[in-house]
Every structure is written in structure tokens, then in C-alpha cells.
mmCIF file of C-alpha atoms in Angstrom:
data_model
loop_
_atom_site.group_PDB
_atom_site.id
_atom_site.type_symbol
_atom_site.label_atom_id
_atom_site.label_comp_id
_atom_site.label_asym_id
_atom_site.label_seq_id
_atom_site.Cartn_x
_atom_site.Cartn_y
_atom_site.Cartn_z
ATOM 1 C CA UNK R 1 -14.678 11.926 -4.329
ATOM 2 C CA UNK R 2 -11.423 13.151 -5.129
ATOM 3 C CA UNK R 3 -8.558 10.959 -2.806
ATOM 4 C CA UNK R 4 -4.680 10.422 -2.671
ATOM 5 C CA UNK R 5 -2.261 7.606 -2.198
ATOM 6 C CA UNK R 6 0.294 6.333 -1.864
ATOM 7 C CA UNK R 7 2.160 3.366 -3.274
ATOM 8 C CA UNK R 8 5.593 2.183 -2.227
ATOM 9 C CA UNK R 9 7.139 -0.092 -4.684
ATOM 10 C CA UNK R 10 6.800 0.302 -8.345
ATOM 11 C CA UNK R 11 7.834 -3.179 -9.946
ATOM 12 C CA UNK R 12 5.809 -3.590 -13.660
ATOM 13 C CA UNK R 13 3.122 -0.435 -12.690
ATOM 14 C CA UNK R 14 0.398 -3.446 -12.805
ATOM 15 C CA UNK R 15 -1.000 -2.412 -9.698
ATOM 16 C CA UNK R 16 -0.936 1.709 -10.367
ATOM 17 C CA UNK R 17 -2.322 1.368 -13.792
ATOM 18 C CA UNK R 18 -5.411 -1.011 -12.318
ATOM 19 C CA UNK R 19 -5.761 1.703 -9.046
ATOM 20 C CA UNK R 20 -6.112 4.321 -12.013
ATOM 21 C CA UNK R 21 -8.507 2.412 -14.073
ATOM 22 C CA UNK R 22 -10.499 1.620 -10.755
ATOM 23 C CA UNK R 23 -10.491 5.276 -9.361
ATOM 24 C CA UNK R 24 -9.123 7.854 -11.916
ATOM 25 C CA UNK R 25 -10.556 10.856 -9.450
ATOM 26 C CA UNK R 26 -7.660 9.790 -7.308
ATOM 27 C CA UNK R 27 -4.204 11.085 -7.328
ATOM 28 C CA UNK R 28 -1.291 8.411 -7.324
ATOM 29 C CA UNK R 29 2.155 8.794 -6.066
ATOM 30 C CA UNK R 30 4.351 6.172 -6.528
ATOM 31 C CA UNK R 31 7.953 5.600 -4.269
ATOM 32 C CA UNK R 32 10.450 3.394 -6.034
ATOM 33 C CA UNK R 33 13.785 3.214 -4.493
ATOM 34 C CA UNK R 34 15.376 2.127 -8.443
ATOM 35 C CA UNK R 35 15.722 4.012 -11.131
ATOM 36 C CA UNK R 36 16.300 1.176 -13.317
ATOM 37 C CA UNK R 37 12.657 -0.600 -12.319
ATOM 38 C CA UNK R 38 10.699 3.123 -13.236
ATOM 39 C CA UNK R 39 12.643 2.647 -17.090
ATOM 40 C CA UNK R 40 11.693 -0.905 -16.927
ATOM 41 C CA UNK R 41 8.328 -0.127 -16.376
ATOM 42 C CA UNK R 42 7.816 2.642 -18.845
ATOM 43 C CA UNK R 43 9.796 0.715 -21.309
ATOM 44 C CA UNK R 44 8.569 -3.104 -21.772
ATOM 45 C CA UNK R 45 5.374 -2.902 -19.310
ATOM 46 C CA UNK R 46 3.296 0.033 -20.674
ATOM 47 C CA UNK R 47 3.064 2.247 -17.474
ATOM 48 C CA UNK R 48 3.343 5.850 -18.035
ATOM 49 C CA UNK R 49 3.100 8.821 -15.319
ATOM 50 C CA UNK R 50 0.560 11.627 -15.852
ATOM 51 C CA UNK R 51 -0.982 14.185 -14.109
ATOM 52 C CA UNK R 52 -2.966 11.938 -12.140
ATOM 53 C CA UNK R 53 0.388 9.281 -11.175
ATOM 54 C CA UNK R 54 3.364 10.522 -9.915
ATOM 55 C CA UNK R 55 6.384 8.601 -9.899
ATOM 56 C CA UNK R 56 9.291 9.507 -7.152
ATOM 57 C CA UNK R 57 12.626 7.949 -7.346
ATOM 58 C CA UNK R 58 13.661 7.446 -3.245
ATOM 59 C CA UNK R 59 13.898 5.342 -0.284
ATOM 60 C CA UNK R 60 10.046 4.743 0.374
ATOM 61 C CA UNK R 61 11.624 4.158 4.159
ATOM 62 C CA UNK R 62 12.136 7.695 4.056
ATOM 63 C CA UNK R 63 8.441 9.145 4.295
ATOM 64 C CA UNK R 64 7.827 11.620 7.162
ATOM 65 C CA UNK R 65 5.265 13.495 7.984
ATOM 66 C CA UNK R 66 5.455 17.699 7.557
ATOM 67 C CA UNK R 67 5.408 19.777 10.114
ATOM 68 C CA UNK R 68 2.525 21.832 10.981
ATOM 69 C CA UNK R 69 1.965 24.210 8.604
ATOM 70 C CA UNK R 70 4.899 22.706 5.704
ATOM 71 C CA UNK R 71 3.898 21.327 2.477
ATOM 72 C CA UNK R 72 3.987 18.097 0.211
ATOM 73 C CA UNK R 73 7.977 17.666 -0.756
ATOM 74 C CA UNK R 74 8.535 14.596 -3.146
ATOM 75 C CA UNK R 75 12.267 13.957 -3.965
ATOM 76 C CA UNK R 76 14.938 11.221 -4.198
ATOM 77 C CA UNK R 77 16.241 12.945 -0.667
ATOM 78 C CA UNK R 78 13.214 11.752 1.030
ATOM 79 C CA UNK R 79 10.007 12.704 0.953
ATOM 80 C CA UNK R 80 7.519 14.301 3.169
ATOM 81 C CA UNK R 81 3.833 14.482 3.154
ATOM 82 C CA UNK R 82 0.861 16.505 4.926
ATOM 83 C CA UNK R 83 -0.272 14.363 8.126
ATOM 84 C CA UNK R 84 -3.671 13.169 7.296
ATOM 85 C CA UNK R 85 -3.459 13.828 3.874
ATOM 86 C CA UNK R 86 -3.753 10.454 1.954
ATOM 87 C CA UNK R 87 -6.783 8.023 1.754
ATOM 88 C CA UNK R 88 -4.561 4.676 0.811
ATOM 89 C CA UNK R 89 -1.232 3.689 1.313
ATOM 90 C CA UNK R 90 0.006 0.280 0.015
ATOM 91 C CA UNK R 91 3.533 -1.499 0.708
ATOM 92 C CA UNK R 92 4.752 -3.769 -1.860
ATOM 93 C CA UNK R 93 8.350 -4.471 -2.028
ATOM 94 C CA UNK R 94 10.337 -7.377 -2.014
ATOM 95 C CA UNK R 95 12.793 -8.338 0.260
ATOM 96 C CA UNK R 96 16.679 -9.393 -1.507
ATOM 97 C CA UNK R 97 17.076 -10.862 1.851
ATOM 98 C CA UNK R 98 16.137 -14.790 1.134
ATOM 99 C CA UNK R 99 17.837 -15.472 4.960
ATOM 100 C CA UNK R 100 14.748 -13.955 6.586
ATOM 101 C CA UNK R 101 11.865 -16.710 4.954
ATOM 102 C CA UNK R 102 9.727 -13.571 4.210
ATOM 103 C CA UNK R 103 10.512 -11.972 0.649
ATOM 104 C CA UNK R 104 7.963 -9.562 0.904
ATOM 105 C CA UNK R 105 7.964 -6.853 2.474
ATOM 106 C CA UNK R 106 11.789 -6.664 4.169
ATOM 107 C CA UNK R 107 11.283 -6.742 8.008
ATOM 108 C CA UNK R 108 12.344 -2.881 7.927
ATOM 109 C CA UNK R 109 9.064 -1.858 6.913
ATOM 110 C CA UNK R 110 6.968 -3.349 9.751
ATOM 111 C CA UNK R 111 8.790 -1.167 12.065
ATOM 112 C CA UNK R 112 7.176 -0.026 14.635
ATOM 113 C CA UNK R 113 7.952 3.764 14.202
ATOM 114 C CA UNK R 114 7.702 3.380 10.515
ATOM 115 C CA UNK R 115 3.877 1.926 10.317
ATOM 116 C CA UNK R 116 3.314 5.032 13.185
ATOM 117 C CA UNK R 117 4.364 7.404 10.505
ATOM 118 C CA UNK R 118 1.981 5.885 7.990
ATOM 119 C CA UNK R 119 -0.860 5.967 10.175
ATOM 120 C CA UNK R 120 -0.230 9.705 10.839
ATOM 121 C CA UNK R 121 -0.184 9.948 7.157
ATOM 122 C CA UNK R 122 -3.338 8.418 6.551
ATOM 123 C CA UNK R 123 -6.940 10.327 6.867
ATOM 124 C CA UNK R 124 -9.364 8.803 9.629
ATOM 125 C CA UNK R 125 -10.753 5.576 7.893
ATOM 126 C CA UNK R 126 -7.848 5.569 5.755
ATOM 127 C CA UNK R 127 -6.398 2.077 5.163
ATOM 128 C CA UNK R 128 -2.703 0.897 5.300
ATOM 129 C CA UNK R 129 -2.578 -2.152 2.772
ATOM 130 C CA UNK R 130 0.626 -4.825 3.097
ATOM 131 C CA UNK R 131 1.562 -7.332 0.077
ATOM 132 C CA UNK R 132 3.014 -9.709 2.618
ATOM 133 C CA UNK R 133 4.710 -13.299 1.211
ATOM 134 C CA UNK R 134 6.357 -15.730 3.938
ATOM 135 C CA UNK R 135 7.200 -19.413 3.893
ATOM 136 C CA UNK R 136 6.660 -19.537 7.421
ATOM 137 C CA UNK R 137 3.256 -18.877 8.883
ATOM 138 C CA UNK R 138 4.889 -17.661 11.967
ATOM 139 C CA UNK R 139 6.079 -15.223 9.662
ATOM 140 C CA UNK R 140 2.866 -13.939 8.685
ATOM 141 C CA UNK R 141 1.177 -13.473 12.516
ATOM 142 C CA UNK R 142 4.047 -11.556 12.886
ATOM 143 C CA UNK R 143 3.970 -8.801 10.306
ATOM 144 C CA UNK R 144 -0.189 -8.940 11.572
ATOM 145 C CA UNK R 145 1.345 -8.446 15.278
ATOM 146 C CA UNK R 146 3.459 -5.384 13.772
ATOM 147 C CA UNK R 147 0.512 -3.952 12.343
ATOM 148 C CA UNK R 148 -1.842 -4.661 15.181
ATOM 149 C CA UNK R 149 0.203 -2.593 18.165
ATOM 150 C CA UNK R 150 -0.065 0.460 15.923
ATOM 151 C CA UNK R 151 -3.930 0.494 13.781
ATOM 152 C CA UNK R 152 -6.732 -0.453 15.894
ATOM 153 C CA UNK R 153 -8.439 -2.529 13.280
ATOM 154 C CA UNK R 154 -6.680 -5.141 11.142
ATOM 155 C CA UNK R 155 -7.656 -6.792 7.991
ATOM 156 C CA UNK R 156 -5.928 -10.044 7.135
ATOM 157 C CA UNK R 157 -7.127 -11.308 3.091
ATOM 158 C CA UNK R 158 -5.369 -13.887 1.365
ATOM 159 C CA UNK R 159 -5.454 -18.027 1.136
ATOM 160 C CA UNK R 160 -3.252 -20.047 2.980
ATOM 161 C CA UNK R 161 -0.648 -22.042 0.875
ATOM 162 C CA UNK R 162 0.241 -25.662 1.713
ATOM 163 C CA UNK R 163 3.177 -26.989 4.102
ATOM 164 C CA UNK R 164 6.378 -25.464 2.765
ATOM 165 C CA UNK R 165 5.359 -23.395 0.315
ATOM 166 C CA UNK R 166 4.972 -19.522 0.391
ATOM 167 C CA UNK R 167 2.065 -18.256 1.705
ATOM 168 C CA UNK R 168 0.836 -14.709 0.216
ATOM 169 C CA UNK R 169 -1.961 -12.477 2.526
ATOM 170 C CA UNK R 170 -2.641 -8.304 2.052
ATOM 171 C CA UNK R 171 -2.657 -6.978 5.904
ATOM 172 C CA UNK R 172 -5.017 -3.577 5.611
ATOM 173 C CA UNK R 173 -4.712 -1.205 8.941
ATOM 174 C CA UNK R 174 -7.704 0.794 9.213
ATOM 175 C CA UNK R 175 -6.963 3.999 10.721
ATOM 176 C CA UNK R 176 -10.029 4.750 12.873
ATOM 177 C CA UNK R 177 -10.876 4.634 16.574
ATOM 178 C CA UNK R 178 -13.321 1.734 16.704
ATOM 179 C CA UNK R 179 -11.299 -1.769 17.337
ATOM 180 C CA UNK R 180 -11.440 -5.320 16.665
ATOM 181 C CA UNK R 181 -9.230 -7.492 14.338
ATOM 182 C CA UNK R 182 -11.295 -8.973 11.373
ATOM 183 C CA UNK R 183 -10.383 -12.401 9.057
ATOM 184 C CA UNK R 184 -11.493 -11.920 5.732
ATOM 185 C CA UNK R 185 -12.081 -14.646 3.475
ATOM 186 C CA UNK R 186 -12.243 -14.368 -0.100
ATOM 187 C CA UNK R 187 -15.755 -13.704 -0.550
ATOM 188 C CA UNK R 188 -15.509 -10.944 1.568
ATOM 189 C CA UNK R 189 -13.149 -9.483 0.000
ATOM 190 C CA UNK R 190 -14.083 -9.693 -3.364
ATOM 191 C CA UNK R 191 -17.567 -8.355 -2.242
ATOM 192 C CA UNK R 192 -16.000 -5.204 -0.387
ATOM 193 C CA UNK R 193 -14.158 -5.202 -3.715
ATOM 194 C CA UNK R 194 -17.284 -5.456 -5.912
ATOM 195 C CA UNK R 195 -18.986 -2.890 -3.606
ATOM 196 C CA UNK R 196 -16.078 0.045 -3.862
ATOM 197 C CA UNK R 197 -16.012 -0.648 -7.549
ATOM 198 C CA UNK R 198 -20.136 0.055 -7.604
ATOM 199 C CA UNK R 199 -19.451 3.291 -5.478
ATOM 200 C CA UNK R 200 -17.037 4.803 -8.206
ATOM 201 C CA UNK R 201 -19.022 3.734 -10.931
ATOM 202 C CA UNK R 202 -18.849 1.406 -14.131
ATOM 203 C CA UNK R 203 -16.294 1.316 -16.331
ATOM 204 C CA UNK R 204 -17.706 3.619 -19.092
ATOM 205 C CA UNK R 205 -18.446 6.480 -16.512
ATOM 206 C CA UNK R 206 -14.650 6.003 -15.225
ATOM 207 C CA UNK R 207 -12.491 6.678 -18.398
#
């Protein structure tokens, strides 16, 4: 089935070139606040928009929703998208803050309003997905927390990391009215992996 998302933070395009390979009926739009990280990318990592990836240069802070009965506007001003338009959207950007103990995602983006506006973007059963690195575990219930008061169903996947070192998890919000708040393990995830991979087909019927 044809889908959109949304990604907010560029870096190397890693992560947009394997959500391309893994559903090419989708269409990508990618928010990077630099320009100098979209060159970087194109230039010594091999990513390259099409008409299946788009690649906006602007504040991926400054997402809002239309109003009823606007449009899709993508620009460096800030862009806005169709309420329950998109099927994914994904947060990973790191923090230059090194004060806070979390370097990814900055604090700013687990506002409360912000993840609201999100939701609103996302289409029932859509999921909200969180790259999330903190030194401090406290850190880490806390972006959950963030997520928790506004999706009804949280995801936390990732390993913890020992004493003092960083400790890396992906929060997905589910947008959908059922609730509950679910650990996944590894083998979960890598089976609800395996299992979304099987629904758009192998490789050879993807290119």
C-alpha cells in the first residue's frame, strides 16, 4: 500500500536510503535544519533525492498541521502538512547540548505540544518513532513519560548499556485508541521487523 513519512533529521541518509529499499511504495520527506549536512550527504555518503524522497531544508520544530481544507506546504519557512496524512514519523537529531546528559533528541522535541502535533499528523495506527541516546537512565523514562501523556500506546526497543555509559532505545507512539505501554525486547522487535519486511515483499519484488 502506498504510505508517507516523515523523517526529521537527515545526518548520512543511512536511514532514508534503507526506509526506501524496505518500502519503495512509500513517499519520504526528509526535514534537515542544515544545509551543509543535505551536501554532505549527497556528496561523500551516496544519498540522492528522487521522486519518491524529498529533502526540505527547515526547522523540523516547525511542523504544523494545515488547516481544514489547506494543502501540503514544504519550505525552509516551516512546513505544514495534512492532519492525518502520514503513516510514520521518525525523530532523529542530536542534541549540541552535552549539559543536558541526553544527546539525542534535544529536550525541545519531547514537548508536550510538539509530540501533540505529530500525533495529529499521523493516520490512526500510525507510529511516532524516537532515536533516543542518554547517559542517564532517568533520562530515558523521561522522554518515555513525554511520549506516554500524549500516544496511548508506547513502544520502548533498545538494550540497556552498562553503568555510565550511554544508553540508546527507539520510543514508537502508536496513534490508536486501544492503551497499554509495551517493553519490547530484541526478539520482538526484530520479528515485528522480519514480519513488515514479509508484508512488502522480498527484495527482488521491491526494486
Amino acid at each position: 500500500a502506498v504510505g508517507k513519512g516523515v523523517v526529521i533529521g537527515l545526518g548520512g541518509g543511512a536511514l532514508l536510503s534503507l526506509l526506501k529499499s524496505l518500502a519503495p511504495e512509500f513517499f519520504w520527506t526528509a526535514v534537515e535544519l542544515d544545509r551543509g549536512v543535505v551536501d554532505i550527504a549527497q556528496q561523500h555518503f551516496g544519498f540522492k533525492a528522487d521522486e519518491k524522497v524529498e529533502v526540505v531544508v527547515g526547522d523540523g520544530l516547525a511542523l504544523r498541521c494545515a488547516r481544514e481544507g489547506g494543502q501540503d506546504r514544504l519550505n525552509h519557512a516551516g512546513s505544514t502538512l495534512l492532519p492525518s496524512s502520514q503513516n510514520v514519523i521518525m525523530i532523529d537529531v542530536d542534541s549540541k547540548d552535552a549539559s543536558v546528559g541526553m544527546s539525542c533528541p534535544p529536550i525541545v522535541f519531547l514537548g508536550q505540544a510538539y509530540l501533540c502535533t505529530l500525533r495529529d499528523l499521523l493516520v490512526e495506527g500510525g507510529v511516532l518513532a524516537v532515536n533516543v541516546s542518554a547517559r542517564d537512565p532517568a533520562l530515558l523514562k523521561m522522554a518515555a513519560g513525554r511520549l506516554q501523556q500524549v500516544f496511548t500506546t508506547v513502544w520502548v526497543g533498545g538494550e540497556d548499556g552498562e553503568e555510565g555509559e550511554a544508553l540508546n532505545v527507539v520510543l514508537f507512539g502508536v496513534k490508536e485508541n486501544s492503551t497499554g505501554t509495551e517493553k519490547l525486547d530484541q526478539p520482538m522487535l526484530l520479528q515485528r521487523l522480519q514480519s513488515w519486511c514479509e508484508a512488502v515483499g522480498p527484495p527482488e519484488e521491491r526494486v
